[in-house]
Coordinates of C-alpha atoms and ligand atoms in Angstrom, one line a residue:
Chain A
X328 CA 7.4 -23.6 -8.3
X329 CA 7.5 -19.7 -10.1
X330 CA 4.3 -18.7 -8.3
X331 CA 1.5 -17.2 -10.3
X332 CA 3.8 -17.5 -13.3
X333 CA 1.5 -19.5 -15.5
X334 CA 2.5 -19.0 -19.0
X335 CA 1.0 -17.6 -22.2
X336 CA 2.0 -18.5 -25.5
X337 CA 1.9 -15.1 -27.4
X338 CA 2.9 -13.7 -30.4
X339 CA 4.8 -10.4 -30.9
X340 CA 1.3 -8.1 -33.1
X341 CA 3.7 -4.9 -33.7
X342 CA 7.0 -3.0 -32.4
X343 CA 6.9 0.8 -32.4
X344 CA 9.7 2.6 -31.6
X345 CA 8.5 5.7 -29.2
X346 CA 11.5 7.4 -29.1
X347 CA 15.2 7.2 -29.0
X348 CA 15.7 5.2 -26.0
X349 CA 12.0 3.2 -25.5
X350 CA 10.3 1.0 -28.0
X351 CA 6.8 -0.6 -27.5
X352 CA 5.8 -4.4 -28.4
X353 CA 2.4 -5.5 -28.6
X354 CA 1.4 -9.1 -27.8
X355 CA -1.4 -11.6 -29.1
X356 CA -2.1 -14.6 -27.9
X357 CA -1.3 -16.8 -30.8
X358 CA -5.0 -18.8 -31.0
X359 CA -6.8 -15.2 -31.4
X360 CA -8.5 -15.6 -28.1
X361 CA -8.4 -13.0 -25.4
X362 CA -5.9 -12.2 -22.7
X363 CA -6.6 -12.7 -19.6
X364 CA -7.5 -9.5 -17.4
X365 CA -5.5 -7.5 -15.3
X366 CA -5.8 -4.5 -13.3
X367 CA -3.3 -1.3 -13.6
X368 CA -0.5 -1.9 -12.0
X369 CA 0.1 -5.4 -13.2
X370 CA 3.2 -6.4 -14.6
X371 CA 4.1 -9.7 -17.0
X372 CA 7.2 -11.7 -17.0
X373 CA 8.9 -11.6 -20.7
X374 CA 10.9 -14.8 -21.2
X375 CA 13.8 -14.1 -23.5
X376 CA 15.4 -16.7 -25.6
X377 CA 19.3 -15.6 -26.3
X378 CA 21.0 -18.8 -27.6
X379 CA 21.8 -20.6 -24.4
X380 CA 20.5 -18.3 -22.6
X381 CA 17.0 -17.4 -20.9
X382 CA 16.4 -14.3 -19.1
X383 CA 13.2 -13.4 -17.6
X384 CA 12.5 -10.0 -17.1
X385 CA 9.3 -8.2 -15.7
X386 CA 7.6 -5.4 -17.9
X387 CA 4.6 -3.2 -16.8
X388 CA 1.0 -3.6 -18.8
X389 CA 0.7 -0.4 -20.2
X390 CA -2.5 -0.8 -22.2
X391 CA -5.9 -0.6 -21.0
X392 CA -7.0 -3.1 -18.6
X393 CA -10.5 -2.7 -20.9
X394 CA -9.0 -3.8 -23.5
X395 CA -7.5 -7.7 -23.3
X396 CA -7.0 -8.4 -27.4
X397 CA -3.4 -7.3 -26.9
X398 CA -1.2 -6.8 -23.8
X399 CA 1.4 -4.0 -24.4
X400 CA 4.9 -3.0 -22.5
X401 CA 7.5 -0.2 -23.2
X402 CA 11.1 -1.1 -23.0
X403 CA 13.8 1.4 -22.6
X404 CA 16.8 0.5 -24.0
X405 CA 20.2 0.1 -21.0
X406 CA 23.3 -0.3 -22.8
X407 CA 25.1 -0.7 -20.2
X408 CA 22.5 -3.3 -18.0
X409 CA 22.6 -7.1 -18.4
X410 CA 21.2 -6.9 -21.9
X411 CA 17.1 -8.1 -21.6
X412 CA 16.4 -4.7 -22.9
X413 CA 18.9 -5.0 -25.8
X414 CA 17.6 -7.8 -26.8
X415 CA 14.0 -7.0 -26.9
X416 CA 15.3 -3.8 -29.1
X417 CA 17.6 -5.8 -31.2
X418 CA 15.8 -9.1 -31.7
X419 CA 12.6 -9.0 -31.1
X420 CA 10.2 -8.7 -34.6
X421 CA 6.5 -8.3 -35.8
X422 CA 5.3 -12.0 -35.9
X423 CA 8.1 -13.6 -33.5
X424 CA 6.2 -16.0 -30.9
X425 CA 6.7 -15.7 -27.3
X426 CA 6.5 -16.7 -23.9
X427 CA 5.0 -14.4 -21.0
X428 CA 3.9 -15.0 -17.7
X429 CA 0.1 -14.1 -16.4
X430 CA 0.1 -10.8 -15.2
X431 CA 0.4 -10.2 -11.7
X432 CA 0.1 -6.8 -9.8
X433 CA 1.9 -5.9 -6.9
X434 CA 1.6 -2.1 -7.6
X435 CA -2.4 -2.3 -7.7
X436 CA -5.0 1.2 -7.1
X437 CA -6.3 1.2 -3.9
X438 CA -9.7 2.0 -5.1
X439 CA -11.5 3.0 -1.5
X440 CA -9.0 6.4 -2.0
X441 CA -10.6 9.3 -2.1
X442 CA -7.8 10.5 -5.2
X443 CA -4.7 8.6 -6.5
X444 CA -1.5 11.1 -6.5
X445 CA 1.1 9.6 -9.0
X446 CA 4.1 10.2 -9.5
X447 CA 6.0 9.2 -12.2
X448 CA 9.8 9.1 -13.1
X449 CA 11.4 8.4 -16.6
X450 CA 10.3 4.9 -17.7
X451 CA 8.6 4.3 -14.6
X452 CA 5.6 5.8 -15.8
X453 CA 4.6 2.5 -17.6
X454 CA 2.2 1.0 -15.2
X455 CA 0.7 4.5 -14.7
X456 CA -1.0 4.6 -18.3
X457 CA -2.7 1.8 -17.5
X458 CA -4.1 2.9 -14.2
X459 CA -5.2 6.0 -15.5
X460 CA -7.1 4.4 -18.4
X461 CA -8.6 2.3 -15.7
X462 CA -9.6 4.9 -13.6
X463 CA -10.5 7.8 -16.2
X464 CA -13.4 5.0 -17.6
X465 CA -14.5 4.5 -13.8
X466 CA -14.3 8.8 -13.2
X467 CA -11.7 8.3 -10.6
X468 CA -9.9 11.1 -9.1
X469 CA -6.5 11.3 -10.1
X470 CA -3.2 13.7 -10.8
X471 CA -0.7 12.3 -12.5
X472 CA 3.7 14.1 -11.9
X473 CA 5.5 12.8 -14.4
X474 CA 9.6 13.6 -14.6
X475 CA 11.1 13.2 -17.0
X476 CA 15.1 14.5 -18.8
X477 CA 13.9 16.3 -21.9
X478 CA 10.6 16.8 -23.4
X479 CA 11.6 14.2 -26.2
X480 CA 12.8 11.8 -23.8
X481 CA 9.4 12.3 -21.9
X482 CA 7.8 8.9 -23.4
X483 CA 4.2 9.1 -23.8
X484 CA 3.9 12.8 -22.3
X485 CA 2.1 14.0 -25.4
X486 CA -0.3 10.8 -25.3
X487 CA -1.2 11.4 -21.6
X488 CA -1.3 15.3 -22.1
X489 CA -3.6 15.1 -24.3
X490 CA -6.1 11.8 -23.3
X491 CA -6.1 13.8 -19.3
X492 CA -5.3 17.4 -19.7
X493 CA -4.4 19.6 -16.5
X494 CA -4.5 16.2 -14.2
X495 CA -1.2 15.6 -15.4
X496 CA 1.5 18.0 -15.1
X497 CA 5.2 17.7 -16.3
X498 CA 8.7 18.3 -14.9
X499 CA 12.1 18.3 -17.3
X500 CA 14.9 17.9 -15.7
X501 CA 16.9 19.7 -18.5
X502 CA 14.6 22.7 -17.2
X503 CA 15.1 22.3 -14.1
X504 CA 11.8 21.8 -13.2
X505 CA 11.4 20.1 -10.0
X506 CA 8.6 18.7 -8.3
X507 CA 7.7 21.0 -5.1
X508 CA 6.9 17.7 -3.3
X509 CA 6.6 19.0 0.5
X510 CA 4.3 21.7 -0.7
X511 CA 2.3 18.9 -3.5
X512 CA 2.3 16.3 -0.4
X513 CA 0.7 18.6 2.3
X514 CA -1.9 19.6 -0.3
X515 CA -3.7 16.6 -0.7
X516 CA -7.2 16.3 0.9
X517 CA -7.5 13.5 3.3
X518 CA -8.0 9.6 2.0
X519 CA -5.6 10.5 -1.2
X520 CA -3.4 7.7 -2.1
X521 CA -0.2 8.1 -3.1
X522 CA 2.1 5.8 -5.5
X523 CA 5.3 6.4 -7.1
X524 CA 7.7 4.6 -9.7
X525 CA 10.6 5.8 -10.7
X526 CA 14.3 5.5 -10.3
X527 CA 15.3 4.0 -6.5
X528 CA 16.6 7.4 -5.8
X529 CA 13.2 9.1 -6.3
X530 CA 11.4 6.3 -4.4
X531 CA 13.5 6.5 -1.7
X532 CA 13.1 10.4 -1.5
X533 CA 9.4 10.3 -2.2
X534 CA 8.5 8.0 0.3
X535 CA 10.9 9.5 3.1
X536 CA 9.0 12.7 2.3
X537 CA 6.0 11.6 2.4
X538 CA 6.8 9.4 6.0
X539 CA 7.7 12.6 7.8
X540 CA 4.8 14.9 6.6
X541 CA 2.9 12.0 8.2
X542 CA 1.2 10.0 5.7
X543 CA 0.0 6.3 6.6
X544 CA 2.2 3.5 5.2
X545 CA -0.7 1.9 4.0
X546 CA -1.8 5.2 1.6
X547 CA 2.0 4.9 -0.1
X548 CA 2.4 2.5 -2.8
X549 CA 5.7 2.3 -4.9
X550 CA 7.3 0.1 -7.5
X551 CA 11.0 0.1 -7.6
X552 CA 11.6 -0.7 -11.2
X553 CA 15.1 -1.5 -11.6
X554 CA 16.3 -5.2 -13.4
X555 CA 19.0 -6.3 -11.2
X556 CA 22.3 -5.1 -11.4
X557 CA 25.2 -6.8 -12.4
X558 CA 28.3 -7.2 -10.4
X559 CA 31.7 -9.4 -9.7
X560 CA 31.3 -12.8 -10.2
X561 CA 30.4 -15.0 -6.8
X562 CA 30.5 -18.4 -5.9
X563 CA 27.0 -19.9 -3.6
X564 CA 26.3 -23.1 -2.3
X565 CA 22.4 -24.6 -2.6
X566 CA 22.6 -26.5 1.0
X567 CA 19.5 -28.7 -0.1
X568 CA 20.1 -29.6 -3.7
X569 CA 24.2 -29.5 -2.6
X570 CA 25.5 -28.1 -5.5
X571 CA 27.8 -25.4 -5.7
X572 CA 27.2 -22.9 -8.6
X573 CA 28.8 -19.6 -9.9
X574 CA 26.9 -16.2 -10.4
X575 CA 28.1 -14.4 -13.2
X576 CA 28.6 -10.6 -13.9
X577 CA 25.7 -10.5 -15.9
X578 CA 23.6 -13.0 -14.2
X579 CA 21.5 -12.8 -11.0
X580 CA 21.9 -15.4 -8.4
X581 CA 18.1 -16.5 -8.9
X582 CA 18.8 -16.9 -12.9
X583 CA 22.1 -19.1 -11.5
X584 CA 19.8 -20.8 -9.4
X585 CA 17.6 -21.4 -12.0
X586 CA 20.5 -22.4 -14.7
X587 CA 21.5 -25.1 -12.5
X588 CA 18.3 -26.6 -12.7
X589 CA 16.5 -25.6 -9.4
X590 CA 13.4 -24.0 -9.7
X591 CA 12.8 -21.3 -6.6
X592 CA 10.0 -19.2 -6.5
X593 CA 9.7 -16.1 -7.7
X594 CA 7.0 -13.8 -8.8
X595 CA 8.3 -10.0 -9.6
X596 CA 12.5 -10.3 -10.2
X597 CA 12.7 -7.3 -8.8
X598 CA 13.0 -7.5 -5.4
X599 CA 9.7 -5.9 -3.9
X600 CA 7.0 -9.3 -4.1
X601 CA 8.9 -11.0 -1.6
X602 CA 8.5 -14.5 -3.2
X603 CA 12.1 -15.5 -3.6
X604 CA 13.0 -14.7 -0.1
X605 CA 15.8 -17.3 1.0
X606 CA 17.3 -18.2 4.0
X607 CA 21.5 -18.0 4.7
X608 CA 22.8 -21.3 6.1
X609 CA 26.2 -20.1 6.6
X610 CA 27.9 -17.2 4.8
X611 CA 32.0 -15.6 4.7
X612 CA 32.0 -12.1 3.2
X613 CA 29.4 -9.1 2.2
X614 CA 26.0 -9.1 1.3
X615 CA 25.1 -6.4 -1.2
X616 CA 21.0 -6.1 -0.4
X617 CA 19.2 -4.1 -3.2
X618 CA 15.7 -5.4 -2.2
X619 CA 12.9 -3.2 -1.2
X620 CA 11.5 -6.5 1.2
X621 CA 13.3 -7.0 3.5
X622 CA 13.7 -4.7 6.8
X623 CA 16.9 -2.7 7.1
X624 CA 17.0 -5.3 10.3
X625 CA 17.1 -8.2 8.1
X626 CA 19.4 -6.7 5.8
X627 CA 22.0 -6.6 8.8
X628 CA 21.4 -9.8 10.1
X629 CA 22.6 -11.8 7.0
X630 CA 20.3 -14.4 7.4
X631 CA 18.3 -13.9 4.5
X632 CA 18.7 -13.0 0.7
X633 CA 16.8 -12.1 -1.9
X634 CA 18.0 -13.5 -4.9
X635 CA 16.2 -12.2 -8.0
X636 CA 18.0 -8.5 -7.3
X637 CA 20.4 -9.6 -4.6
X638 CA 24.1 -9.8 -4.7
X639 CA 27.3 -11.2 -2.4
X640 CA 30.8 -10.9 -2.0
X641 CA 33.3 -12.9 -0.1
X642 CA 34.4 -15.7 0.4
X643 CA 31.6 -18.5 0.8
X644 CA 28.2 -18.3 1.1
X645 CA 25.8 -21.4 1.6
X646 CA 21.7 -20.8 0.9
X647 CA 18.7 -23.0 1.8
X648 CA 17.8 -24.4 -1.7
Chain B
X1026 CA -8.3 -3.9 28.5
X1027 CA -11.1 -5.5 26.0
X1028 CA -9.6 -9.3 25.0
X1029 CA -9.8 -10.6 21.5
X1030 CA -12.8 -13.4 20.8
X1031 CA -13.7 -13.0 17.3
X1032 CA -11.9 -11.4 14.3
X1033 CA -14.4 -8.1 14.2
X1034 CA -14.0 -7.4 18.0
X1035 CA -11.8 -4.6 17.9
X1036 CA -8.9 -4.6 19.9
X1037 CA -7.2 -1.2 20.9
X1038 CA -3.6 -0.2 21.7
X1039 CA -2.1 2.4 23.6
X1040 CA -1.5 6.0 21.8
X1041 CA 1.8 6.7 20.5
X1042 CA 3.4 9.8 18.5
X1043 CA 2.9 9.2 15.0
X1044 CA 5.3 12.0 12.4
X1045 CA 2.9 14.6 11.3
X1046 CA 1.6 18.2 10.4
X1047 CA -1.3 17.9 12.3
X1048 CA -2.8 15.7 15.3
X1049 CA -6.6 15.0 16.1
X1050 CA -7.5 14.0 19.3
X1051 CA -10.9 12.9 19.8
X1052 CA -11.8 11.5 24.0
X1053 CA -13.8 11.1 26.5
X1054 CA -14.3 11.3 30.1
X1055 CA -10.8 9.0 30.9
X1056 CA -9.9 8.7 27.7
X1057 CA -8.2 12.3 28.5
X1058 CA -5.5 10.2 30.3
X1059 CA -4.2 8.8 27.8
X1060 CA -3.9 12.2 25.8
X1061 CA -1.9 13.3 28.8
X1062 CA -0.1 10.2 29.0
X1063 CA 0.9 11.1 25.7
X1064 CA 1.8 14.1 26.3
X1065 CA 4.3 13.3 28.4
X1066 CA 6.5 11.7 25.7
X1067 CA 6.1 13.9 23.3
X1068 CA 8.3 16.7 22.0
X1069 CA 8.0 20.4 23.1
X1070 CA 5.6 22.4 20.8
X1071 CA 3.6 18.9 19.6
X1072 CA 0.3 20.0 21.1
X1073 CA 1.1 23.3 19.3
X1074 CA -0.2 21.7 16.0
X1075 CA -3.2 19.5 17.8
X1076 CA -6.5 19.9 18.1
X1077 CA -8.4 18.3 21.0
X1078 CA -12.4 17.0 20.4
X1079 CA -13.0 16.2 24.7
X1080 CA -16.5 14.7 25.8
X1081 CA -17.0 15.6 29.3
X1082 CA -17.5 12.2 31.6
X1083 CA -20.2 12.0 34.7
X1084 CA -17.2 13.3 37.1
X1085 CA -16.2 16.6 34.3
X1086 CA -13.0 16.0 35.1
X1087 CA -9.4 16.5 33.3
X1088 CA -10.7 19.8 31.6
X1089 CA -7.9 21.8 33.0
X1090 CA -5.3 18.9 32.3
X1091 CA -6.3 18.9 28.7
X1092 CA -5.9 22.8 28.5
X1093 CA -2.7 23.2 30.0
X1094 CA -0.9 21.0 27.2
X1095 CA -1.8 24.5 24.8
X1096 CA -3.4 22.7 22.1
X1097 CA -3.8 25.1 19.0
X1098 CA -7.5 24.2 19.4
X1099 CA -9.5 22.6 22.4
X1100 CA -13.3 21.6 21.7
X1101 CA -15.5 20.5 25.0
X1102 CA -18.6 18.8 24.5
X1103 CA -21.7 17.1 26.9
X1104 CA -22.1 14.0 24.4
X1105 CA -20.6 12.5 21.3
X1106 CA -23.9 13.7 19.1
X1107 CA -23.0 17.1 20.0
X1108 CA -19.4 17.3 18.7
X1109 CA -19.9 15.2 15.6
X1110 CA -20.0 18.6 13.2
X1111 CA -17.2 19.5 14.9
X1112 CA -15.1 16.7 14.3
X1113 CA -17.1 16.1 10.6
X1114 CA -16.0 19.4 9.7
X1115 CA -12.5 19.3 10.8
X1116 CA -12.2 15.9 8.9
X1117 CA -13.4 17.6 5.6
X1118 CA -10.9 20.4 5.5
X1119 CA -8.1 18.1 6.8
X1120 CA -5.4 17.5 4.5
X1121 CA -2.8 14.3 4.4
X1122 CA -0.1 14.9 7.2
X1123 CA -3.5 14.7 9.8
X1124 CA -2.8 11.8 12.0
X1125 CA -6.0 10.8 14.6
X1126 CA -6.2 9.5 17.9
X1127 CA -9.0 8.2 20.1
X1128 CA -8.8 7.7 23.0
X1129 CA -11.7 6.8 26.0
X1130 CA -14.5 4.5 25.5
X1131 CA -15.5 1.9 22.8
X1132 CA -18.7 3.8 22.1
X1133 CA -16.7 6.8 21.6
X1134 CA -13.6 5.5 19.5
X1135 CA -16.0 3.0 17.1
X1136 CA -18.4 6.1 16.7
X1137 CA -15.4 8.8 15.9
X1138 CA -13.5 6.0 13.7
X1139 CA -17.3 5.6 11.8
X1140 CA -16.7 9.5 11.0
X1141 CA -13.1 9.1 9.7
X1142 CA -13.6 6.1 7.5
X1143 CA -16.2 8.2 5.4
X1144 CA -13.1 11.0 5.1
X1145 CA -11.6 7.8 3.8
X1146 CA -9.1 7.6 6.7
X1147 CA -8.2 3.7 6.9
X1148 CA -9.1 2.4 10.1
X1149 CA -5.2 1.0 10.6
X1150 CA -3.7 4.5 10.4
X1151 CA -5.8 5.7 13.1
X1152 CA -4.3 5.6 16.9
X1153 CA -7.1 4.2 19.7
X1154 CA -6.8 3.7 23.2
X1155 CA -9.7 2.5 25.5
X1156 CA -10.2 3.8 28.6
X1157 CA -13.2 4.0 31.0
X1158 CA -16.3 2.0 30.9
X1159 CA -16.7 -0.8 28.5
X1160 CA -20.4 -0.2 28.1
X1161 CA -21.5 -1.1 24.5
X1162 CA -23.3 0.4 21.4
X1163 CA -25.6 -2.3 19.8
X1164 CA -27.1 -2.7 17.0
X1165 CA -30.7 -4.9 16.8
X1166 CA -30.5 -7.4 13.8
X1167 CA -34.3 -7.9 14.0
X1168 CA -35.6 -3.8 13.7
X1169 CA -31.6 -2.3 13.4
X1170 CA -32.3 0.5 15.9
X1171 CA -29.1 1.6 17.8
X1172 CA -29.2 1.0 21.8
X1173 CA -26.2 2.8 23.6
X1174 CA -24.7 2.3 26.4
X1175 CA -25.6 -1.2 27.6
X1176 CA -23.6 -2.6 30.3
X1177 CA -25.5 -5.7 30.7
X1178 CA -26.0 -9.6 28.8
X1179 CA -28.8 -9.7 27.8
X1180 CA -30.1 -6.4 26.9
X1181 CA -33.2 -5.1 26.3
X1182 CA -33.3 -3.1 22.8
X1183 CA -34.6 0.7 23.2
X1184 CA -36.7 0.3 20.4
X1185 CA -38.2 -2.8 19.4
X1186 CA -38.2 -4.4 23.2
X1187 CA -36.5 -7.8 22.2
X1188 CA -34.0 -9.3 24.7
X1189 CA -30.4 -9.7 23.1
X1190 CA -27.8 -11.8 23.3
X1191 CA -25.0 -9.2 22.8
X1192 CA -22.5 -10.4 20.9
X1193 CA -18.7 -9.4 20.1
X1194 CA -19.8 -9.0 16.6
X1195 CA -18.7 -6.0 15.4
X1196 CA -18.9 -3.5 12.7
X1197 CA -17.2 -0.9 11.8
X1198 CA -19.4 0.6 9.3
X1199 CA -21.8 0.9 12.2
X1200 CA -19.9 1.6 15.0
X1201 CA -21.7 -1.0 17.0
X1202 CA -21.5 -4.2 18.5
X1203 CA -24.4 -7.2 17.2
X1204 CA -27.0 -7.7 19.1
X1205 CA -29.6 -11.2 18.5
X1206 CA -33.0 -12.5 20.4
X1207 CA -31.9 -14.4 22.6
X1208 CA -34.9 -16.1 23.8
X1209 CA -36.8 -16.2 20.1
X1210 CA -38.1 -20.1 20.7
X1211 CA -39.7 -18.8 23.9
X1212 CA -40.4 -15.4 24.9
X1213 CA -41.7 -16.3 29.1
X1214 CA -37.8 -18.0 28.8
X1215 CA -36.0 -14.9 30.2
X1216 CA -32.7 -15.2 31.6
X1217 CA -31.3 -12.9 34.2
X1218 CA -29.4 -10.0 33.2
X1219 CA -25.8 -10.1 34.1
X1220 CA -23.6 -6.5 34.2
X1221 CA -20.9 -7.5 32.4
X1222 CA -19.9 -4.5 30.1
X1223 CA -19.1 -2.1 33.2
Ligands
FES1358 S1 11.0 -12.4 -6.9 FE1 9.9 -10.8 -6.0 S2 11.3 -10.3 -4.4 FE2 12.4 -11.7 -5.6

């Protein structure tokens, strides 16, 4: 039942490291034809094959949505996440097949803006270089704020520098260069768009901002990209299928879910499509919420999780599955 | 209060303080009271970044109320057509962080929203409150001239002279309501005119 998560059988065209921490892998469908189409903003599910283990984790298209002979993503390495970056830098190889999902987007242009404002933190500036290829070939107006550490850590700065000149401008934190947001936000001509992706920190800060200086809900976009994070070990009882299973460290509760052979939906893993939502039967602890979904409301009334980014500690904890 | 029948008959709420740098109101004639309404929950100093677009009703009234909140700006006008440049004008030098409200009658809040969905404001940001007549704007499918203020079912249409079923089809594109021959089998069939939009 993974939602919209019809598979393509690829294979792995090139790998090209970008820099020290980010590494690019190009993907071919492996009977030549095309890919199917997407629009900037999508995002495909890679499914890694570790031994025993599967992990599926969602990457931004960052190619043109013009051109569908190859789909491409940029990984930056974590060492210290659950290891589906690691092993995209360590094992994956020129020729090796894969498995991806269709694209989906839940981070798409709204194109009846008058001017797309974007801003962009570290690795979250993925999805961005495919909407600005998709809007620079329709003459959309856009201005790209990208932040980044250092210039070398600033992954395809140069590339977007030079393809959209002065509509993208450049903060290093190792400069301290800070984004004047207030002052950028209460600049923008009315019907301007804004949509951010970043670190959860900068989200949470640019859309707070942007709330108070009184932009529409509807004209802020934002895509928290952040794989889940790991924590203690819990135990969860599926009501429906009546099994109890155990999350590990490393491991989400939907992947658990999914390792004991139930098959929930899901379409982003990472908390913001709202797919995987799940009811709490009965629960005997602390839930650690680190969605983007649910309401602050629904956070407190620990009656729903959301399991592809969602975590709980206690005693007992029984789900509807 | 206009009820819902169809999904493009607009339905309107009651204004309420949105966060902001800068607030638009746009009313007429009794849409004033709900400005002042407002008002009344607001914070000390809010009118102090507003500006105020008021059409004068029949009566003239709720001038003076209007003025005494101390908007930054305060615009008075005998009809809709004559504060449009006002209101287009304000729209094009408006940045984000300018929240809208109208408030007053349908004609008047479909006809102001028309203005701020071409400065690509999204009609769901926008605040609206109805107050005061429910007389209609219509549009004529058959020679698409604009009749305002009808109050009855059927209408006549100002230009082309074909009675119309007026329906609660709406657009917001045109700032009007649909309005269809009613009696296009038989012209001699004419049914009586009802006041209904009052
Ligand atoms: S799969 Fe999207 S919120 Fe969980």
């Amino acid at each position: 039942m993974s939602t919209g998560t019809t598979k393509l059988d690829v294979v792995v065209s090139d790998v090209v490291p970008v820099n020290e921490l980010v590494t690019r892998f190009h993907f071919r469908r492996r009977d030549g034809a095309l890919l199917p189409r997407f629009s900037g903003g999508a995002h495909v599910v890679v499914e890694m094959r570790d031994g025993e283990r599967t992990r599926l984790n969602p990457y931004s298209l960052m190619g043109s949505p013009l051109d569908t002979r190859e789909y491409t993503i940029s990984v930056r390495r974590d060492d210290v996440g659950r290891g589906g970056s690691l092993f995209m830098h360590r094992n994956v190889r020129p020729g090796m097949e894969m498995v991806i999902s269709y694209p989906v987007n839940l981070f798409s242009l709204d194109l009846r803006a008058r001017k797309h404002l974007m801003l962009a933190g570290g690795i979250g500036i993925t999805p961005f270089m495919a909407q600005t290829a998709q809007l620079a070939a329709e003459g959309g107006n856009f201005e790209l704020h990208y932040t980044c550490r250092t210039a070398s850590l600033g992954t395809y700065a140069d590339v977007l520098r030079e393809r959209y000149d002065r509509r993208v401008r450049l903060y290093h934190d190792d400069r301290d260069e800070r984004i004047e947001l207030d002052r950028l936000l209460s600049s923008q001509p009315l019907g301007t768009h804004l949509y951010v992706c970043g670190p959860s920190g900068m989200i949470g800060w640019v859309r707070d901002s942007a709330a108070s200086l009184g932009w529409p809900t509807e004209t802020v976009h934002f895509e928290h990209f952040a794989a889940p994070q790991p924590g203690a070990p819990f135990d969860v009882t599926l009501g429906l299928s009546g099994r109890t299973i155990r999350v590990g460290e490393q491991q989400s509760l939907l992947e658990a879910i999914e390792a004991a052979g139930v098959d929930p939906p899901y379409l982003c893993r990472g908390g913001v499509c709202g797919q995987c939502e799940t009811n709490v039967i009965a629960h005997d602890g602390k839930f650690i919420h680190n969605d983007h979904w649910l309401s602050e409301e629904e956070h407190r009334s620990c009656k729903k999780i959301m399991p592809c980014v969602s975590r709980f500690e206690g005693r007992s904890l029984v789900l509807e599955r | 209060m206009a009820a819902k029948s169809i999904i493009s008959r607009p339905v309107y709420g009651t204004l309420s303080l949105q966060p902001g740098k800068h607030h638009l109101f746009v009313a007429d004639a009794e849409g004033a009271l709900a400005i002042t309404d407002l008002a009344s929950k607001a914070p000390a100093g809010f009118f102090a970044n507003a500006h105020i677009i008021f059409i004068l009703g029949n009566d003239g009234k709720h001038v003076a109320a209007l003025q005494a909140l101390k908007p930054a700006q305060f615009y008075q006008g005998h009809s809709f057509a004559n504060a449009l440049p006002r209101l287009k004008q304000t729209l094009a030098n408006a940045h984000m962080g300018l929240r809208l409200y109208l408030a007053g009658t349908e004609g008047l809040i479909g006809q102001a929203m028309q203005a701020a969905l071409e400065a690509g404001i999204d009609h769901t940001s926008i605040q609206t409150e109805h107050r005061g007549s429910l007389a209609r704007r219509i549009q004529c499918v058959h020679c698409k001239g604009i009749t305002e203020n009808v109050t009855t079912q059927p209408a006549t249409c100002s230009h082309c002279g074909l009675l119309l079923l007026v329906r609660d089809h709406y657009s917001r594109r045109l700032a009007a309501f649909q309005g269809v021959c009613i009696n296009a089998e038989d012209r001699s069939e004419i049914p009586p005119a009802e006041e209904i939009f009052r």
